[in-house]
Amino acid sequence: MKFYSTNNPGHQVDLAEAVIKGLAPDQGLYMPEEIPVLSKELLDKFPEMTFQEIGYEVIGALFSTALSQEQIKELVDHTLTFDAPLVKVEEDVYSLELFHGPTLAFKDFGARFCSKLMSMLMEKSDRKVRVLVATSGDTGSAVANGFLGVDGVEVIILFPKGKVSELQEKQFTTLGQNITSLEVDGVFDDCQRMVKEAFLDVELNKKLLLTSANSINVARWMPQCLYYFYAFSRLPKNDKKAAFAVPSGNFGNIAAGILAQKMGLPIAHFVAATNVNKIVPDYLQGGLFAAKPSIATISNSMDVGNPSNFPRLLALYDNDDQELKSQVSGCFYSDEETVKAMQSVKDKGYTMDPHGAVGYLGLKDFMAKNPDYQGVFLETAHPGKFRETVEKALDLTLTLPERLAAFMDGKKKVEALGNDFEEFKAYLKSL
Ligand SMILES: *Cc1c(COP(=O)(O)O)cnc(C)c1O
């Protein structure tokens, strides 16, 4: 199986190189050269199969030319240690709860798969991989927990001092072992810039094997297609078409849904829902793709001004932008609208986090115009992860799940760092 760069289809690498490099040398994103299509007979069996069994089929179809059957089983078993229930919220409206993993956000799926695959690929090597991560919250915790204790891999997390919630911070700064947290005297953009500079620094890359574990990495991006297959198989069988609404930031999650569609899953429509960081909705509604500085909102994991997976959306539709625009519609919502949706759905007995609420709004607006559909919105985080916002919006006190509360007892261990690349470089050289 080969992967090409979205900047140059002639540049092709194997799975190991795509995963260890993360980003192509020409800064393009890696894409599978061929997308396998599952037969209708197989898809028709999914409703009777478990999440794991569906996982073996889907991951097997994608990776069987690069990995053995045992490796595929091991990867799926390591990734799917928790469920993703499809919960009915209203007539024809379902929430796909992706927050039952160790750090209570959907990023656990990709992070667990990515860490396991990297350790498999490095097994025969005596080199150590260093995973550099810049985080504004959720990515750091999912990646750190996914990689904790993994042999041959060391994770270095850069986060902006005082800009991450205490709960989010505790989820990666208290772990120790192969996880190091650097508290940067700056903002998230500084962290991201320093990590990018490290990947481009010739001297550092001669000395160290550096990689990334954000959603540009195929090992984090591709396994996310799994839960689309699972959710679809659990929808009631009727003559309604299926729409999936995805609360989006860097657009890795929705791109994985489109990958599932390209593999033969008959999803009829996607809704890309964002907060006021509406770069992609603007594009889908006929504008140009224009990156902008990000705006802070209550759905802060989607405060992205330059969505990094955008080239993948186009690549999945063979760079046919009309086809992309007909299959995917874009919409965006203000914080006020998001809070109102959380309140009205709470009155019906279901608690949404602010990100899921953006997805819910997108789905409802689409279904109002398209009554022949049933729909799923992706609930990407546990409401407890955004406790203050949820408690204020809904006027209640949330009880934190035990595994989240447990992090609060841990002791924070960090190293301080300025926001200057040379200081970060000196730190990396000293390893
Ligand atoms: C990361 C994140 C998103 C955005 O996902 P993308 O794949 O970047 O579009 C949405 N919701 C939550 C809770 C997240 O942590």
XYZ file of C-alpha atoms and ligand atoms in Angstrom:
446
model
C 0.000 0.000 0.000
C 1.363 3.385 -1.031
C 0.657 6.894 0.175
C 1.020 9.995 -2.004
C 1.477 13.620 -1.039
C -1.432 15.981 -1.784
C 1.181 18.444 -3.063
C 2.737 15.953 -5.464
C 0.939 12.709 -6.427
C 4.243 11.449 -7.871
C 5.849 11.393 -4.410
C 4.881 8.002 -2.930
C 5.963 6.251 0.268
C 5.027 3.102 2.187
C 2.958 2.987 5.389
C 5.954 3.067 7.741
C 7.387 6.176 6.154
C 4.018 7.971 6.025
C 3.450 7.267 9.728
C 6.946 8.066 10.979
C 7.288 11.220 8.835
C 3.750 12.463 9.555
C 3.893 15.213 6.941
C 5.381 14.813 3.441
C 8.683 16.664 2.876
C 6.858 19.030 0.471
C 4.429 19.844 3.364
C 1.601 17.922 1.648
C -0.655 15.459 3.490
C -0.299 11.750 2.852
C -3.278 10.016 1.215
C -3.817 6.319 0.446
C -3.139 5.827 -3.230
C -6.001 3.362 -3.577
C -9.140 3.215 -1.432
C -10.505 -0.339 -1.033
C -14.276 -0.768 -1.484
C -16.152 -3.182 0.799
C -18.778 -5.376 -0.845
C -22.454 -4.807 -0.199
C -22.732 -8.400 1.108
C -20.131 -7.629 3.762
C -21.740 -4.281 4.712
C -25.097 -6.066 5.066
C -23.563 -8.283 7.769
C -22.309 -5.368 9.909
C -25.579 -4.928 11.877
C -25.064 -8.402 13.384
C -21.349 -7.908 14.066
C -19.624 -6.329 17.084
C -17.635 -3.081 16.868
C -14.402 -5.132 17.042
C -15.501 -7.513 14.277
C -16.383 -4.554 12.046
C -12.976 -3.110 12.970
C -11.085 -6.218 11.763
C -12.858 -6.013 8.378
C -12.371 -2.278 7.830
C -8.774 -2.049 9.101
C -8.001 -5.303 7.297
C -9.268 -3.858 3.992
C -7.167 -0.718 4.466
C -3.912 -2.151 5.801
C -3.687 -5.861 4.909
C -0.977 -5.284 2.303
C 1.268 -3.626 4.903
C 0.423 -5.516 8.118
C -0.176 -9.129 9.150
C -3.551 -10.462 10.324
C -2.221 -10.677 13.883
C -1.025 -7.072 13.774
C -4.420 -5.926 12.494
C -6.208 -7.775 15.281
C -3.818 -6.395 17.884
C -4.305 -2.841 16.588
C -8.094 -3.043 16.582
C -8.219 -4.699 20.024
C -5.939 -2.009 21.456
C -7.988 0.808 19.877
C -11.530 -0.371 20.601
C -11.395 -0.965 24.333
C -14.481 1.195 24.847
C -17.857 1.475 23.147
C -19.366 4.215 20.983
C -23.108 3.968 21.660
C -25.615 5.426 19.216
C -28.219 7.143 21.392
C -31.632 8.273 20.166
C -32.190 11.944 21.057
C -35.330 12.714 19.029
C -37.317 11.057 16.233
C -34.742 10.317 13.464
C -31.925 12.114 15.353
C -29.117 10.121 16.965
C -26.029 11.069 18.971
C -22.918 8.980 18.319
C -21.141 9.153 21.682
C -17.419 9.079 20.985
C -16.359 10.113 24.487
C -16.182 6.845 26.383
C -12.399 6.489 26.059
C -9.692 7.299 28.629
C -9.592 11.069 28.022
C -13.279 11.454 27.160
C -12.953 12.807 23.634
C -13.089 11.148 20.206
C -9.356 11.764 19.771
C -8.762 8.669 21.928
C -9.620 6.436 18.932
C -6.982 7.892 16.626
C -4.388 8.388 19.362
C -4.613 4.773 20.573
C -4.357 3.391 17.050
C -1.480 5.719 16.169
C 0.580 4.865 19.252
C 0.162 1.118 18.755
C 1.021 1.299 15.060
C 4.095 3.461 15.675
C 5.395 1.032 18.286
C 4.860 -1.884 15.843
C 6.698 -0.072 13.079
C 9.601 0.777 15.426
C 9.871 -2.692 16.987
C 12.841 -3.761 14.896
C 14.588 -0.404 15.101
C 17.012 0.585 17.839
C 16.169 4.257 17.321
C 13.792 6.120 19.553
C 10.966 8.185 18.003
C 10.157 11.516 19.546
C 6.575 12.629 19.073
C 6.254 16.412 19.304
C 2.795 17.759 20.087
C 1.547 21.308 20.407
C -1.767 21.369 22.218
C -4.482 23.751 23.291
C -5.995 20.973 25.413
C -7.597 17.818 24.032
C -4.852 16.632 21.675
C -2.207 16.611 24.418
C -4.271 14.439 26.730
C -5.379 11.936 24.064
C -1.875 11.555 22.626
C -0.185 11.339 26.045
C -2.594 8.698 27.302
C -2.367 6.772 24.035
C 1.442 6.661 24.141
C 1.933 6.214 27.894
C 4.369 3.368 28.539
C 4.849 2.567 24.811
C 8.388 1.261 24.208
C 10.642 3.176 21.850
C 8.490 6.295 21.773
C 8.911 9.461 23.785
C 6.255 12.180 23.755
C 7.064 15.867 24.223
C 4.045 18.111 24.698
C 4.176 21.881 24.370
C 1.287 23.781 25.890
C 0.694 27.481 26.559
C 1.090 28.432 30.195
C -2.215 29.381 31.828
C -4.271 28.887 28.630
C -5.378 25.275 29.155
C -8.083 24.294 31.648
C -6.825 22.701 34.877
C -8.583 19.453 34.099
C -7.132 19.246 30.578
C -3.654 20.075 31.911
C -3.812 17.389 34.594
C -4.568 14.771 31.949
C -1.072 15.021 30.488
C 1.181 16.777 33.024
C 0.686 14.170 35.767
C 1.602 11.053 33.789
C 5.433 10.934 33.883
C 7.170 7.877 32.321
C 7.748 8.577 28.592
C 5.619 11.755 28.608
C 7.294 15.152 29.104
C 5.297 18.377 29.305
C 6.856 21.731 28.434
C 4.980 24.750 29.741
C 5.591 27.497 27.199
C 5.555 31.137 28.205
C 3.361 32.120 25.239
C 0.169 31.236 23.368
C -0.871 28.120 21.429
C 0.374 29.587 18.140
C 3.890 29.859 19.672
C 3.790 26.160 20.597
C 2.672 25.217 17.104
C 5.338 27.390 15.465
C 8.127 25.901 17.604
C 7.040 22.345 16.770
C 6.854 23.171 13.045
C 10.330 24.743 13.133
C 11.693 21.625 14.825
C 10.344 19.415 12.007
C 12.046 21.640 9.426
C 15.386 21.987 11.268
C 18.041 20.023 9.360
C 20.461 19.683 12.273
C 17.798 18.368 14.680
C 16.449 15.898 12.150
C 19.905 14.436 11.599
C 20.233 13.749 15.297
C 16.674 12.785 16.278
C 13.757 10.889 14.736
C 10.957 13.423 15.119
C 7.305 12.884 14.258
C 3.862 14.323 14.903
C 0.715 12.687 16.230
C -1.930 15.179 15.225
C -4.643 14.423 12.678
C -2.373 15.121 9.697
C -0.747 11.753 10.533
C -2.486 8.958 8.587
C -2.249 6.686 11.639
C -4.448 9.061 13.597
C -6.681 10.106 10.756
C -7.648 6.863 8.980
C -8.874 4.671 11.901
C -11.522 7.309 12.638
C -13.545 5.891 9.728
C -14.310 2.883 11.985
C -17.061 4.482 14.020
C -18.915 5.694 10.912
C -19.266 2.065 9.794
C -20.357 1.064 13.278
C -22.892 3.901 13.692
C -24.405 3.316 10.262
C -24.860 -0.384 11.056
C -26.826 0.522 14.216
C -29.281 2.925 12.516
C -32.836 1.590 12.093
C -33.374 -0.075 8.727
C -35.961 1.936 6.795
C -36.143 3.788 3.504
C -34.677 7.005 4.889
C -31.285 8.238 3.710
C -28.524 8.850 6.252
C -26.848 12.193 7.000
C -23.879 12.594 9.358
C -23.164 15.972 10.981
C -19.630 16.479 12.247
C -18.527 19.317 14.560
C -15.292 20.328 12.878
C -12.035 22.157 13.604
C -9.133 20.724 11.647
C -11.553 18.585 9.579
C -9.793 15.264 10.212
C -12.907 13.648 11.672
C -15.222 14.531 8.775
C -12.511 13.563 6.255
C -12.501 10.092 7.876
C -16.282 9.912 7.396
C -15.815 10.674 3.706
C -13.143 7.961 3.579
C -15.793 5.513 4.881
C -18.179 6.733 2.172
C -15.492 6.150 -0.470
C -15.046 2.624 0.944
C -18.661 1.930 0.043
C -20.613 3.031 3.129
C -23.827 4.565 1.736
C -23.845 7.820 3.712
C -25.945 10.163 1.548
C -24.836 13.510 2.968
C -22.328 15.153 5.336
C -22.845 18.345 7.297
C -19.661 20.180 8.292
C -20.662 22.234 11.330
C -18.352 24.817 12.906
C -18.450 27.658 15.393
C -17.710 31.183 14.097
C -14.342 29.931 12.808
C -16.173 29.296 9.536
C -13.393 29.034 6.945
C -14.713 25.803 5.399
C -18.475 26.643 5.562
C -17.647 29.908 3.749
C -15.830 27.907 1.091
C -18.625 25.330 0.781
C -21.156 28.139 0.338
C -19.287 29.413 -2.685
C -16.445 31.505 -1.290
C -12.710 30.985 -1.465
C -10.723 29.038 1.095
C -9.143 31.802 3.163
C -7.321 31.078 6.449
C -7.921 33.599 9.232
C -6.689 34.119 12.812
C -8.797 31.947 15.112
C -11.577 33.379 17.271
C -12.127 32.088 20.848
C -15.480 30.322 21.450
C -17.073 27.968 23.993
C -16.405 25.041 21.634
C -12.699 25.810 21.899
C -11.381 22.545 20.422
C -12.755 23.809 17.108
C -11.179 27.275 17.264
C -9.105 26.700 14.149
C -8.377 29.431 11.610
C -6.460 27.296 9.098
C -8.014 23.794 9.013
C -5.112 21.470 8.276
C -7.058 18.556 6.727
C -8.798 20.662 4.082
C -6.607 19.289 1.222
C -7.843 15.798 2.164
C -11.491 16.764 1.567
C -10.668 17.813 -1.963
C -8.419 14.805 -2.593
C -11.192 12.416 -1.497
C -13.453 13.888 -4.200
C -10.641 13.723 -6.795
C -10.134 17.483 -6.545
C -13.632 18.013 -7.984
C -14.848 20.937 -5.923
C -18.393 20.761 -7.337
C -18.680 17.150 -6.189
C -17.364 18.100 -2.725
C -19.888 20.934 -2.470
C -22.810 18.690 -3.471
C -21.954 15.947 -0.931
C -20.954 18.146 2.006
C -22.819 21.202 3.218
C -21.321 23.717 5.612
C -22.887 25.723 8.410
C -21.700 27.656 11.464
C -23.190 28.748 14.786
C -22.589 31.422 17.418
C -22.014 30.638 21.103
C -25.543 31.930 21.852
C -27.086 29.499 19.375
C -24.939 26.688 20.774
C -26.077 27.358 24.348
C -29.736 27.535 23.252
C -29.423 24.134 21.565
C -27.821 22.647 24.702
C -30.761 23.971 26.745
C -33.531 22.794 24.423
C -32.049 19.297 24.096
C -31.511 19.129 27.872
C -35.250 19.757 28.238
C -35.791 16.624 26.159
C -33.549 14.685 28.546
C -30.144 14.651 26.818
C -27.010 16.570 27.864
C -24.699 17.748 25.046
C -21.271 19.322 25.270
C -20.760 22.549 23.236
C -19.042 20.720 20.334
C -21.751 18.091 19.983
C -24.335 20.898 20.162
C -22.807 22.545 17.076
C -23.138 19.218 15.249
C -26.745 18.827 16.442
C -27.648 22.290 15.101
C -26.109 21.493 11.728
C -28.035 18.234 11.499
C -31.372 19.809 12.473
C -31.024 22.617 9.923
C -30.195 20.120 7.195
C -33.086 17.808 8.105
C -35.568 20.709 8.201
C -34.923 21.125 4.471
C -34.515 17.394 3.753
C -37.287 15.447 5.491
C -36.444 12.133 3.791
C -33.381 11.719 6.036
C -32.469 10.261 9.400
C -29.332 11.684 10.931
C -26.426 11.199 13.292
C -24.434 13.956 14.980
C -21.045 13.126 16.447
C -20.815 13.858 20.195
C -17.048 14.430 20.277
C -16.488 15.097 23.993
C -18.022 14.272 27.356
C -19.942 17.289 28.747
C -17.785 17.026 31.900
C -14.722 18.021 29.879
C -16.283 21.441 29.383
C -17.786 21.512 32.822
C -17.902 25.266 33.459
C -19.637 26.063 30.160
C -22.095 23.202 30.495
C -22.943 23.923 34.141
C -23.496 27.606 33.397
C -25.606 26.936 30.277
C -27.771 24.293 31.906
C -27.773 25.567 35.477
C -26.796 22.248 37.028
C -23.869 20.522 38.722
C -22.191 17.756 36.724
C -20.616 14.765 38.374
C -17.324 13.966 36.714
C -16.797 10.398 35.533
C -14.437 8.575 37.889
C -11.574 8.323 35.407
C -11.663 12.083 34.879
C -11.833 12.849 38.577
C -8.853 10.521 39.171
C -6.545 12.801 37.145
C -7.263 15.674 39.539
C -5.393 13.862 42.331
C -2.169 13.568 40.284
C 0.806 15.872 40.775
C 1.661 18.254 37.931
C 5.223 17.887 36.572
C 6.385 20.332 33.886
C 9.506 22.014 32.571
C 9.323 25.728 31.824
C 10.280 27.008 28.383
C 10.329 30.462 26.735
C 8.642 30.979 23.375
C 11.918 31.126 21.453
C 12.735 28.275 19.050
C 16.477 28.314 19.854
C 15.686 27.491 23.480
C 13.475 24.575 22.389
C 16.172 23.402 19.988
C 18.803 23.440 22.751
C 16.442 21.379 24.897
C 15.934 18.794 22.130
C 19.689 18.607 21.422
C 20.326 17.841 25.078
C 18.173 14.663 24.923
C -10.529 18.049 18.111
C -11.983 18.218 18.421
C -12.929 18.536 17.414
C -12.533 18.834 15.986
O -12.150 17.686 15.280
P -11.396 17.798 13.874
O -11.065 16.421 13.474
O -10.170 18.637 14.139
O -12.318 18.495 12.925
C -14.273 18.574 17.761
N -14.674 18.351 19.034
C -13.795 18.056 20.016
C -14.315 17.842 21.380
C -12.420 17.971 19.758
O -11.564 17.690 20.749
